[in-house]
Short mmCIF file of C-alpha atoms and ligand atoms in Angstrom, two decimals:
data_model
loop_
_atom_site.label_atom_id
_atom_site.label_comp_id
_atom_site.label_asym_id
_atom_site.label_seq_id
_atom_site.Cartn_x
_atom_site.Cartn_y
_atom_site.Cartn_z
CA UNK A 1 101.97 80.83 116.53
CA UNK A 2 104.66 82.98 117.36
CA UNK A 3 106.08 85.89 115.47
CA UNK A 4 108.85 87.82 116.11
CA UNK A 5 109.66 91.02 114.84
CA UNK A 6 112.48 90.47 112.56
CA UNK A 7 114.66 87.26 111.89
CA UNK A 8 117.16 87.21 109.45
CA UNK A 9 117.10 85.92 106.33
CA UNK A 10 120.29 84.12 104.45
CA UNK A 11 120.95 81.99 101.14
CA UNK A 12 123.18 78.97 101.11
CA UNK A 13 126.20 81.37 100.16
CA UNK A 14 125.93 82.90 103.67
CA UNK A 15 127.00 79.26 104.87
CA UNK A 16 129.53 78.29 101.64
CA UNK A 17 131.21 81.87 102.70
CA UNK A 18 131.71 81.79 106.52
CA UNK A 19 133.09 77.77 106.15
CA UNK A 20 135.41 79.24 103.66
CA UNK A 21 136.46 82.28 105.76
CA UNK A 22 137.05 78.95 108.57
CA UNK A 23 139.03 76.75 106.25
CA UNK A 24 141.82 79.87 105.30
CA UNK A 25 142.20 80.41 109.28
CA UNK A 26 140.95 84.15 108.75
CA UNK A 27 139.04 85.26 111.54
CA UNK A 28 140.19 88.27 112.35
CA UNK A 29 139.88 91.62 111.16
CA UNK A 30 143.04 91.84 109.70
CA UNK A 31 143.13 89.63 106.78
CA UNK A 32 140.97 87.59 104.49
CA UNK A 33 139.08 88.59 101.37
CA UNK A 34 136.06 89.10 102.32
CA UNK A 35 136.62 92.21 104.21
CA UNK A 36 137.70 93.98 100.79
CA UNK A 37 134.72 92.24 98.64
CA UNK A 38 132.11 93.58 101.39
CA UNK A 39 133.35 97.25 101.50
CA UNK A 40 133.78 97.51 97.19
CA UNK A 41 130.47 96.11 97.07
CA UNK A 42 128.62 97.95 99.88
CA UNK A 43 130.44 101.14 98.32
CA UNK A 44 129.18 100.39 95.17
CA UNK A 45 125.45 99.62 95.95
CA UNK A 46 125.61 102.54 98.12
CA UNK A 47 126.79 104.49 95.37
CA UNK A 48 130.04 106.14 97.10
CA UNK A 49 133.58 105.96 96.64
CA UNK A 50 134.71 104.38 99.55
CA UNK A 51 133.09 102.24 102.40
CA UNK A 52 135.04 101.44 105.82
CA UNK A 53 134.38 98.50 107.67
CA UNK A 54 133.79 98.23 111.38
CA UNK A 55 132.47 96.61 114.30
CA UNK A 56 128.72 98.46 114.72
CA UNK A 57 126.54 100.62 113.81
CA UNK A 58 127.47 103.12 116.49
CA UNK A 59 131.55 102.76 115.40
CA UNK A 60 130.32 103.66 111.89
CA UNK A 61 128.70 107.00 113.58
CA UNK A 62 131.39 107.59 115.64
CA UNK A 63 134.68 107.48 113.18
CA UNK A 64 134.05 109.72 110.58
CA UNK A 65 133.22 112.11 113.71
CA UNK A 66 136.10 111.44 115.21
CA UNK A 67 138.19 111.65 111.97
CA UNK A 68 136.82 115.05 111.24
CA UNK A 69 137.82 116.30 114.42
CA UNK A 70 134.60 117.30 116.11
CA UNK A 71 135.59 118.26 119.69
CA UNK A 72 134.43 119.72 123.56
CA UNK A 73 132.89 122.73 122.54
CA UNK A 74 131.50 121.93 119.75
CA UNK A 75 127.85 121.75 119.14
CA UNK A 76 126.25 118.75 116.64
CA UNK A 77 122.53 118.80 115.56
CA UNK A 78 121.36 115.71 115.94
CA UNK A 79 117.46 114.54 115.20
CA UNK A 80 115.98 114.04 118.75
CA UNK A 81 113.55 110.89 117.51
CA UNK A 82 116.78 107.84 117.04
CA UNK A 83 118.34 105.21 118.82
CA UNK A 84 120.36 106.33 121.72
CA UNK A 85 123.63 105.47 119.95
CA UNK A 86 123.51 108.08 117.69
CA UNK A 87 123.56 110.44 120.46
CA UNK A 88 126.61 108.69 122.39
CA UNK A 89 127.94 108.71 119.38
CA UNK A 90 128.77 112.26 119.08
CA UNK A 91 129.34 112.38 123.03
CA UNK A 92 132.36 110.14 122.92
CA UNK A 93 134.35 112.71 120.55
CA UNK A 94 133.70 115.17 123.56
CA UNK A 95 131.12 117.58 121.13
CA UNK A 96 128.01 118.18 122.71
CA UNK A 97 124.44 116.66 121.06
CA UNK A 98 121.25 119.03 120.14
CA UNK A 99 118.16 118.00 119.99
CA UNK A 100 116.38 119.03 117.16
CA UNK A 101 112.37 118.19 116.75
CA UNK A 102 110.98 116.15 114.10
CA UNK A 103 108.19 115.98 111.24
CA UNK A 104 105.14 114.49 112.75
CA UNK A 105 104.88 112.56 108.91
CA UNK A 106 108.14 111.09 108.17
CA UNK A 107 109.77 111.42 111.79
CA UNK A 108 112.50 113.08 110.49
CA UNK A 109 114.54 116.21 111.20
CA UNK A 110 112.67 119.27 110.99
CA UNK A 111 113.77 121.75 109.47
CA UNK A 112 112.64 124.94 111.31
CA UNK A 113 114.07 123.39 114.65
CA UNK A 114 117.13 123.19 112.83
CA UNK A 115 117.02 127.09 111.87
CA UNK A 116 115.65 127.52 114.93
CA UNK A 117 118.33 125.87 117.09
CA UNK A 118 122.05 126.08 114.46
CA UNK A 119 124.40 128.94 116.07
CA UNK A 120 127.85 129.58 115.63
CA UNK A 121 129.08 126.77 117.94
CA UNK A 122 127.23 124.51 115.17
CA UNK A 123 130.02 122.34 113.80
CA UNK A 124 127.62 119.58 111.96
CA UNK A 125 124.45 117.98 111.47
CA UNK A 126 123.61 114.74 111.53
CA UNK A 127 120.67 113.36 110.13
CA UNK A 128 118.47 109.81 110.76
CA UNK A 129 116.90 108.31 107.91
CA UNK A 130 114.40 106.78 110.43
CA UNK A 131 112.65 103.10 109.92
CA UNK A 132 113.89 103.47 106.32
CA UNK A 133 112.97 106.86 105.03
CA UNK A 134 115.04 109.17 103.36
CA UNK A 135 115.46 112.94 105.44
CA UNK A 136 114.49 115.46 102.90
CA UNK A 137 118.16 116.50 102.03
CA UNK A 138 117.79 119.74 99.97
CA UNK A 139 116.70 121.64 102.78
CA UNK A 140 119.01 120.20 104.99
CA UNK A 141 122.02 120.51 102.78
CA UNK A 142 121.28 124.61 101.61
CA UNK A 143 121.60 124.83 105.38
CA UNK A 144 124.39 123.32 105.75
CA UNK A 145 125.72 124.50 102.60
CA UNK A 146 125.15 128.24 103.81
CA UNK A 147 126.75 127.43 106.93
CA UNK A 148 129.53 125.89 105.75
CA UNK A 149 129.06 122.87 107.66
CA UNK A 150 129.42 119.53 106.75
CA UNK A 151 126.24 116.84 106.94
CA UNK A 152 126.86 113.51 108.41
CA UNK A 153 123.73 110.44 107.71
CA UNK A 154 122.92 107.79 110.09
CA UNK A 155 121.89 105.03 107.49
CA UNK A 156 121.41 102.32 110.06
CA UNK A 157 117.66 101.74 109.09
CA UNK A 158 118.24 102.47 105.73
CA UNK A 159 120.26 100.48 103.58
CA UNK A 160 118.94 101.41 99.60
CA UNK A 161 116.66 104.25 100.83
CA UNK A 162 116.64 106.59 98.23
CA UNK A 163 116.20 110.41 98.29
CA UNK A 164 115.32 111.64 94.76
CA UNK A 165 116.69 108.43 93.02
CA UNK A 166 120.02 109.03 94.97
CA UNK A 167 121.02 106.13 97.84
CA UNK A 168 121.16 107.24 101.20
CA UNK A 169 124.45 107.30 103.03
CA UNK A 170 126.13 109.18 99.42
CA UNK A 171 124.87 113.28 100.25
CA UNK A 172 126.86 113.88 103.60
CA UNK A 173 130.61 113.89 104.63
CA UNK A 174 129.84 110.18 105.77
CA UNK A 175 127.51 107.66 106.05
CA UNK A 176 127.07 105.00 108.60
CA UNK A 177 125.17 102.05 108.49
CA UNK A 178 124.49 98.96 110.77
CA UNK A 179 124.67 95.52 110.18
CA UNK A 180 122.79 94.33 113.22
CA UNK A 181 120.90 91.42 112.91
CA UNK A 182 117.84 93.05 112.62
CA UNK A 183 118.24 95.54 110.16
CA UNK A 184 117.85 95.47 106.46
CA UNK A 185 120.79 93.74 105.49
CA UNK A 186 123.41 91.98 108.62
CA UNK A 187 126.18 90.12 109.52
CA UNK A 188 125.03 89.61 113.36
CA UNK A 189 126.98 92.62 114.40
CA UNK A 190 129.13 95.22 112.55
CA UNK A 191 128.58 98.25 110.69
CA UNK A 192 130.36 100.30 107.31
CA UNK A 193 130.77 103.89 107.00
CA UNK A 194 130.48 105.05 103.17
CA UNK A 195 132.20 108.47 102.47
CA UNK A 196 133.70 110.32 98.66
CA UNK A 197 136.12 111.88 100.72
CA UNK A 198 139.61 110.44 100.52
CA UNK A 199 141.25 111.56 102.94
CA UNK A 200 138.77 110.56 105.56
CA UNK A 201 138.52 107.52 104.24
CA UNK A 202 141.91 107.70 104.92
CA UNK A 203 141.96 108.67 108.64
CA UNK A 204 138.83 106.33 109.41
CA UNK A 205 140.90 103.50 108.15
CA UNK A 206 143.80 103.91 110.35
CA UNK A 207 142.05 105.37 113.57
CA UNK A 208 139.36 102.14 113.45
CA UNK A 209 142.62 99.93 114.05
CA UNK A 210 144.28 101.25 116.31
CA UNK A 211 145.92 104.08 113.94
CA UNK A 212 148.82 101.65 113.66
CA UNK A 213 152.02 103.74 111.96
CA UNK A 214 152.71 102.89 108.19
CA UNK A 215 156.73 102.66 108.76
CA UNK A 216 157.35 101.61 112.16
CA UNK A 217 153.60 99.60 113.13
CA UNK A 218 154.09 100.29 116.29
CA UNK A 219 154.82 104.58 116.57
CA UNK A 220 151.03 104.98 116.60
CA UNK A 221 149.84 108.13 114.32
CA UNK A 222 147.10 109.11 116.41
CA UNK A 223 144.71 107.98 119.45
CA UNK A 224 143.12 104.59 117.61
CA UNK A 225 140.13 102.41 117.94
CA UNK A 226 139.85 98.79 117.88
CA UNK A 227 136.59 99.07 115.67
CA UNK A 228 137.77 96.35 112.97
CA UNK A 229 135.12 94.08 111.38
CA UNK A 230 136.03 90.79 110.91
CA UNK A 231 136.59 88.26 107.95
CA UNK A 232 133.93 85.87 109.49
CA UNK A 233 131.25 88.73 109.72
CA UNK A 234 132.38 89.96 106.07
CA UNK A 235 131.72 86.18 104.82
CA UNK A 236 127.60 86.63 105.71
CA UNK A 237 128.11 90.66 104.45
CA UNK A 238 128.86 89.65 101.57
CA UNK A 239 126.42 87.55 100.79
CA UNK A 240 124.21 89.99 102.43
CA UNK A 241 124.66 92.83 99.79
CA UNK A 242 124.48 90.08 96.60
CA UNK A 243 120.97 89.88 97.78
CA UNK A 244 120.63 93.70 98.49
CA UNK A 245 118.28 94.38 96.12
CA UNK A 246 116.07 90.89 96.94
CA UNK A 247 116.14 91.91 101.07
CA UNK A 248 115.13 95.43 100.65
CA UNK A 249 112.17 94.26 98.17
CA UNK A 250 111.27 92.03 100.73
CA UNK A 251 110.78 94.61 103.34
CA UNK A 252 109.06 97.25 100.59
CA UNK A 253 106.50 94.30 99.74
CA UNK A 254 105.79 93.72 103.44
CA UNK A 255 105.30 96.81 104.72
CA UNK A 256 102.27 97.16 101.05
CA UNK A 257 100.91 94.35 102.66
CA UNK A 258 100.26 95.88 105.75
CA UNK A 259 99.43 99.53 104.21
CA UNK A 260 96.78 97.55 102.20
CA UNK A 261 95.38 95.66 105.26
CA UNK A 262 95.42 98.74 107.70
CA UNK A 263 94.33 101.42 105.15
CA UNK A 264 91.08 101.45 106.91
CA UNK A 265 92.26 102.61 110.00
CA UNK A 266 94.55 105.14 109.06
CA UNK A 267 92.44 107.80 110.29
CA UNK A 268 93.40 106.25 114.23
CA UNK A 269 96.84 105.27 113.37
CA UNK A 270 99.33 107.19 111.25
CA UNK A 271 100.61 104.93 108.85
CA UNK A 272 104.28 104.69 107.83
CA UNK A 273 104.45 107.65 104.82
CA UNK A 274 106.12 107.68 101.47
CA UNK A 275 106.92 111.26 100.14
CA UNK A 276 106.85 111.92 96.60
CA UNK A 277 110.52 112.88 96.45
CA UNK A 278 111.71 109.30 98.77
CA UNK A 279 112.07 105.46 97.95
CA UNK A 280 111.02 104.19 101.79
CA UNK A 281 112.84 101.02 102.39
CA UNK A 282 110.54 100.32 105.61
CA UNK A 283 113.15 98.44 108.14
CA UNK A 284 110.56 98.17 110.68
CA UNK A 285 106.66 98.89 110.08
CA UNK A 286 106.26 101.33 112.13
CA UNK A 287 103.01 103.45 113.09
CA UNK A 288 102.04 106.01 115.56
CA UNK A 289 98.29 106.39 116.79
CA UNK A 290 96.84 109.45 115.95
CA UNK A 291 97.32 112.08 119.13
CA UNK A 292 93.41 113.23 118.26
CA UNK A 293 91.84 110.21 118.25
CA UNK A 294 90.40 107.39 120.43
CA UNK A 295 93.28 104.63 120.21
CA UNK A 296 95.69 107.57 121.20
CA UNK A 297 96.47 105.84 125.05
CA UNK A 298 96.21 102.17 123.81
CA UNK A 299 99.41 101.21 122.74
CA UNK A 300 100.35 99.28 125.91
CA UNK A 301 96.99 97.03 125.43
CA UNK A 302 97.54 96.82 121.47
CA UNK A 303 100.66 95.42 122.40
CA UNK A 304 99.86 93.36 125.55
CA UNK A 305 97.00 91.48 123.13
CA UNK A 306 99.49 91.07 120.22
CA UNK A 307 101.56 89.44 123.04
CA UNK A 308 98.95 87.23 123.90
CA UNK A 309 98.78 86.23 120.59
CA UNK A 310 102.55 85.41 120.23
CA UNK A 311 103.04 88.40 117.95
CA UNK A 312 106.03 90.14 119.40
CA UNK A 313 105.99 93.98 119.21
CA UNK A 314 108.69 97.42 120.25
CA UNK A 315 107.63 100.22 121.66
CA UNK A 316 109.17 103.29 119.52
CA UNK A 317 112.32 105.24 120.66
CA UNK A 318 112.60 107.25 123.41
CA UNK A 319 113.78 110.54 121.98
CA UNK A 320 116.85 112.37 123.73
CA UNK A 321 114.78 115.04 125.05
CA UNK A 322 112.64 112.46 127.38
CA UNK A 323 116.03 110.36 128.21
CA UNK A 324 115.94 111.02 132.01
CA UNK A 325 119.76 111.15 132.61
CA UNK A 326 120.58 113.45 130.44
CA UNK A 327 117.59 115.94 131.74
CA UNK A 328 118.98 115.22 135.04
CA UNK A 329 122.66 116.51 134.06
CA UNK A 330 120.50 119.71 132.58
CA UNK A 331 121.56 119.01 129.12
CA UNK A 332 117.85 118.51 127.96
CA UNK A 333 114.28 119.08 128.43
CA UNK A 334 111.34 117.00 127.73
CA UNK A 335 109.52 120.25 125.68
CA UNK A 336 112.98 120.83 123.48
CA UNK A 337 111.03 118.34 121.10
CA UNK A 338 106.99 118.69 121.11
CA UNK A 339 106.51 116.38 118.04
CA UNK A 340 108.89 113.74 119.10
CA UNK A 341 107.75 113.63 122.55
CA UNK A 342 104.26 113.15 121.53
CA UNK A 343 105.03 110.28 118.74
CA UNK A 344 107.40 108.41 121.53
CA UNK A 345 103.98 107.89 123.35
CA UNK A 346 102.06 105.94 121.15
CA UNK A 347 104.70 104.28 118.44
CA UNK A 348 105.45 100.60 118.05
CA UNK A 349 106.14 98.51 115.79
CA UNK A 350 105.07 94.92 114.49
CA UNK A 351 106.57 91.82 112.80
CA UNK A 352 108.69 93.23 109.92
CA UNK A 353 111.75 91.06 109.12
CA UNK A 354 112.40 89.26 105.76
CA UNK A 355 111.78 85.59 106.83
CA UNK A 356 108.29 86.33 107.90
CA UNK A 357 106.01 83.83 106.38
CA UNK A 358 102.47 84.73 104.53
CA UNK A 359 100.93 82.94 106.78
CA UNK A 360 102.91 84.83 109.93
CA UNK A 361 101.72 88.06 107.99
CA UNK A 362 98.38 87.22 107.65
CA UNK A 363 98.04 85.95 111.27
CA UNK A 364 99.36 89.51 112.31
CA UNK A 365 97.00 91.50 110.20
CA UNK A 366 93.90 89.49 111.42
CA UNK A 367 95.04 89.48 114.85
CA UNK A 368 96.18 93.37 115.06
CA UNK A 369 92.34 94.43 112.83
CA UNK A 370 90.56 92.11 115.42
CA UNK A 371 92.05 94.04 118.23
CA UNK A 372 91.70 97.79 116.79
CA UNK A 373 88.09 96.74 116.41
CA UNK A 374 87.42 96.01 119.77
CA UNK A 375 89.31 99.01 120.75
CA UNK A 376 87.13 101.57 118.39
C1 PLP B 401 119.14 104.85 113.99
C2 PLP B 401 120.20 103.94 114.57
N1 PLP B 401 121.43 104.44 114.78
C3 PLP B 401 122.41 103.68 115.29
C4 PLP B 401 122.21 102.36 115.62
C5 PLP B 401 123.33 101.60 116.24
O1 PLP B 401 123.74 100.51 115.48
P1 PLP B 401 124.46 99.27 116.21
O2 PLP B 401 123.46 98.60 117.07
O3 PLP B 401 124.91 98.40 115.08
O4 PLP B 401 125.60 99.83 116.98
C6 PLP B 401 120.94 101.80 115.41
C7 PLP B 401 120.60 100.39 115.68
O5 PLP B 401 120.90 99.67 116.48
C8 PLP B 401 119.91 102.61 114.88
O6 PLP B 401 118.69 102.11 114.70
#
């Protein structure tokens, strides 16, 4: 059997949608209807005024950035423990990224780091909701609030995360999510940025295409982007959100599953957490084995012998402070971070998406149990 660790999962709309987006010629991300449907109904599940369409995940993380005007000199808290992009993200408006450390539980910011490392060339945060759970935003936001600085979310793993019964991507100045094709809801590529603020909704809208002038097209208002979305992709988005609240079930009920299966080994392997105050949507089930215990150096053979098994498995991130080019420019160092060195060592994750079969999921449980055993 093989079982890879997240393949998508569409209705018949998907298909009825992207014909129809073929038969009207729209291709493009400059006309068609489904562009419109996709961002009124992401902006609606996500519960925020406005949601901007664009071409990634990264795009979404970099325009509202670049709308607000972050610039060289300026300093942006970032959580160290993410996906690279989030990083170049901020480095492409010319600001320069800080690592801060993260919870050991929840893998999110921390929020003494953050005390620890904000200054007066702080000009935002920005927060990861990582694998699907929610930052704890109170303390983040009195920070910023006392600061005066504005909060920006990276939603990509996180689509219907909530934090205290609110959606993620609705607290900061902006949200950005991805629509890869492995996250919780896709269109292949492409990625929305959700924000209340209307005038940045505003700039994001004309900077993403080109920042085309509203009298004369072609006397450009500012530096633009070609970050557009297109109809095609907005087709399968659309579909994608109908089924929001069916695809991020999905994910919930797999990631019990496991929790139920593994419980008996959570003293050797932290398990993904749920805190009282967060709805964890669980994009990838993700687990870290426990720095004081025996299994703490076996992630390369837990995931070699998954491999032999045809169960496919990721390492976890590599956080910013361990990225070696940017210790080698001196703009990091590996002990900026303790926590999120120490989790990038021994985190992986297994077979997660939403077309994953009972059968797949029981075949990875038996298989991954089997191997622990043999390990302990
Ligand atoms: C936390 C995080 N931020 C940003 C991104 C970038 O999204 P994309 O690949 O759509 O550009 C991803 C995923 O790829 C991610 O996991």
């Amino acid at each position: 059997m093989k079982v890879p660790v997240s393949k998508p999962l569409f209705s018949e709309l998907a298909k009825e949608n992207i014909l129809d987006a073929l038969n009207d010629k729209a291709i493009s991300g400059l006309f068609g209807k489904y562009i419109p449907e996709f961002e009124e109904s992401f902006a609606e599940f996500c519960g925020s005024k406005y949601a901007i369409s664009c071409s990634s995940g990264t795009a979404a993380i970099h325009l509202p950035l670049a709308a607000y005007g972050l610039k060289k000199g300026d300093e942006v808290l970032v959580s160290s423990l993410t996906n690279m992009a989030t990083f170049f993200a901020v480095m492409y408006t010319g600001a320069t990224p800080i690592p801060v450390d993260i919870d050991l539980d929840t893998l999110n910011m921390n929020i003494d780091d953050l005390n620890k490392k904000i200054n007066d060339k702080t000009k935002a945060i920005l927060v990861v909701h990582l694998f699907g759970h929610p930052v704890d935003m109170n303390l983040i936001m009195k920070v910023a609030e006392d600061r005066n600085i504005p909060i920006f979310e990276d939603c990509a793993e996180s689509h219907g995360a909530e934090y205290l019964g609110q959606k993620v991507g609705s607290f900061g100045t902006a949200g950005s999510f991805s629509f890869f094709a492995n996250k919780i809801l896709t269109s292949g590529e492409g990625g929305i940025v959700t924000t209340n603020d209307s005038q940045l909704n505003d700039k994001i809208r004309n900077i993403k295409s080109l920042a085309f002038g509203d009298e004369d097209k072609f006397q450009h208002k500012d530096i633009g982007f070609n970050y557009r979305f297109t109809n095609l992709q907005a087709a399968l988005a659309c579909e994608q959100v109908k089924n929001a609240d069916f695809l991020v079930n999905k994910r919930i009920e797999i990631a019990n599953f496991y929790n139920e299966e593994f419980k008996n080994y959570s003293d050797v392997i932290n398990l993904p957490q749920q805190k009282n105050y967060a709805k964890n949507v669980y994009w990838m089930y993700h687990m870290v084995l426990n720095p004081n215990e025996k299994l703490f150096n076996s992630r390369q053979e837990i995931c070699d012998r998954l491999g032999e098994k045809g169960i496919e498995t990721r390492s976890g991130f590599v956080p910013f402070n361990l990225q070696q080019i940017f210790i080698k420019k001196g703009m990091t160092r590996p002990e900026d971070c303790p926590n999120a060195s120490l989790t990038a060592k021994a985190s992986f994750y297994i077979p997660t998406g939403p077309d994953i079969s009972s059968e797949e999921l029981d075949y990875v449980s038996t298989n991954f149990k089997m191997i622990l055993d043999s390990l302990l």
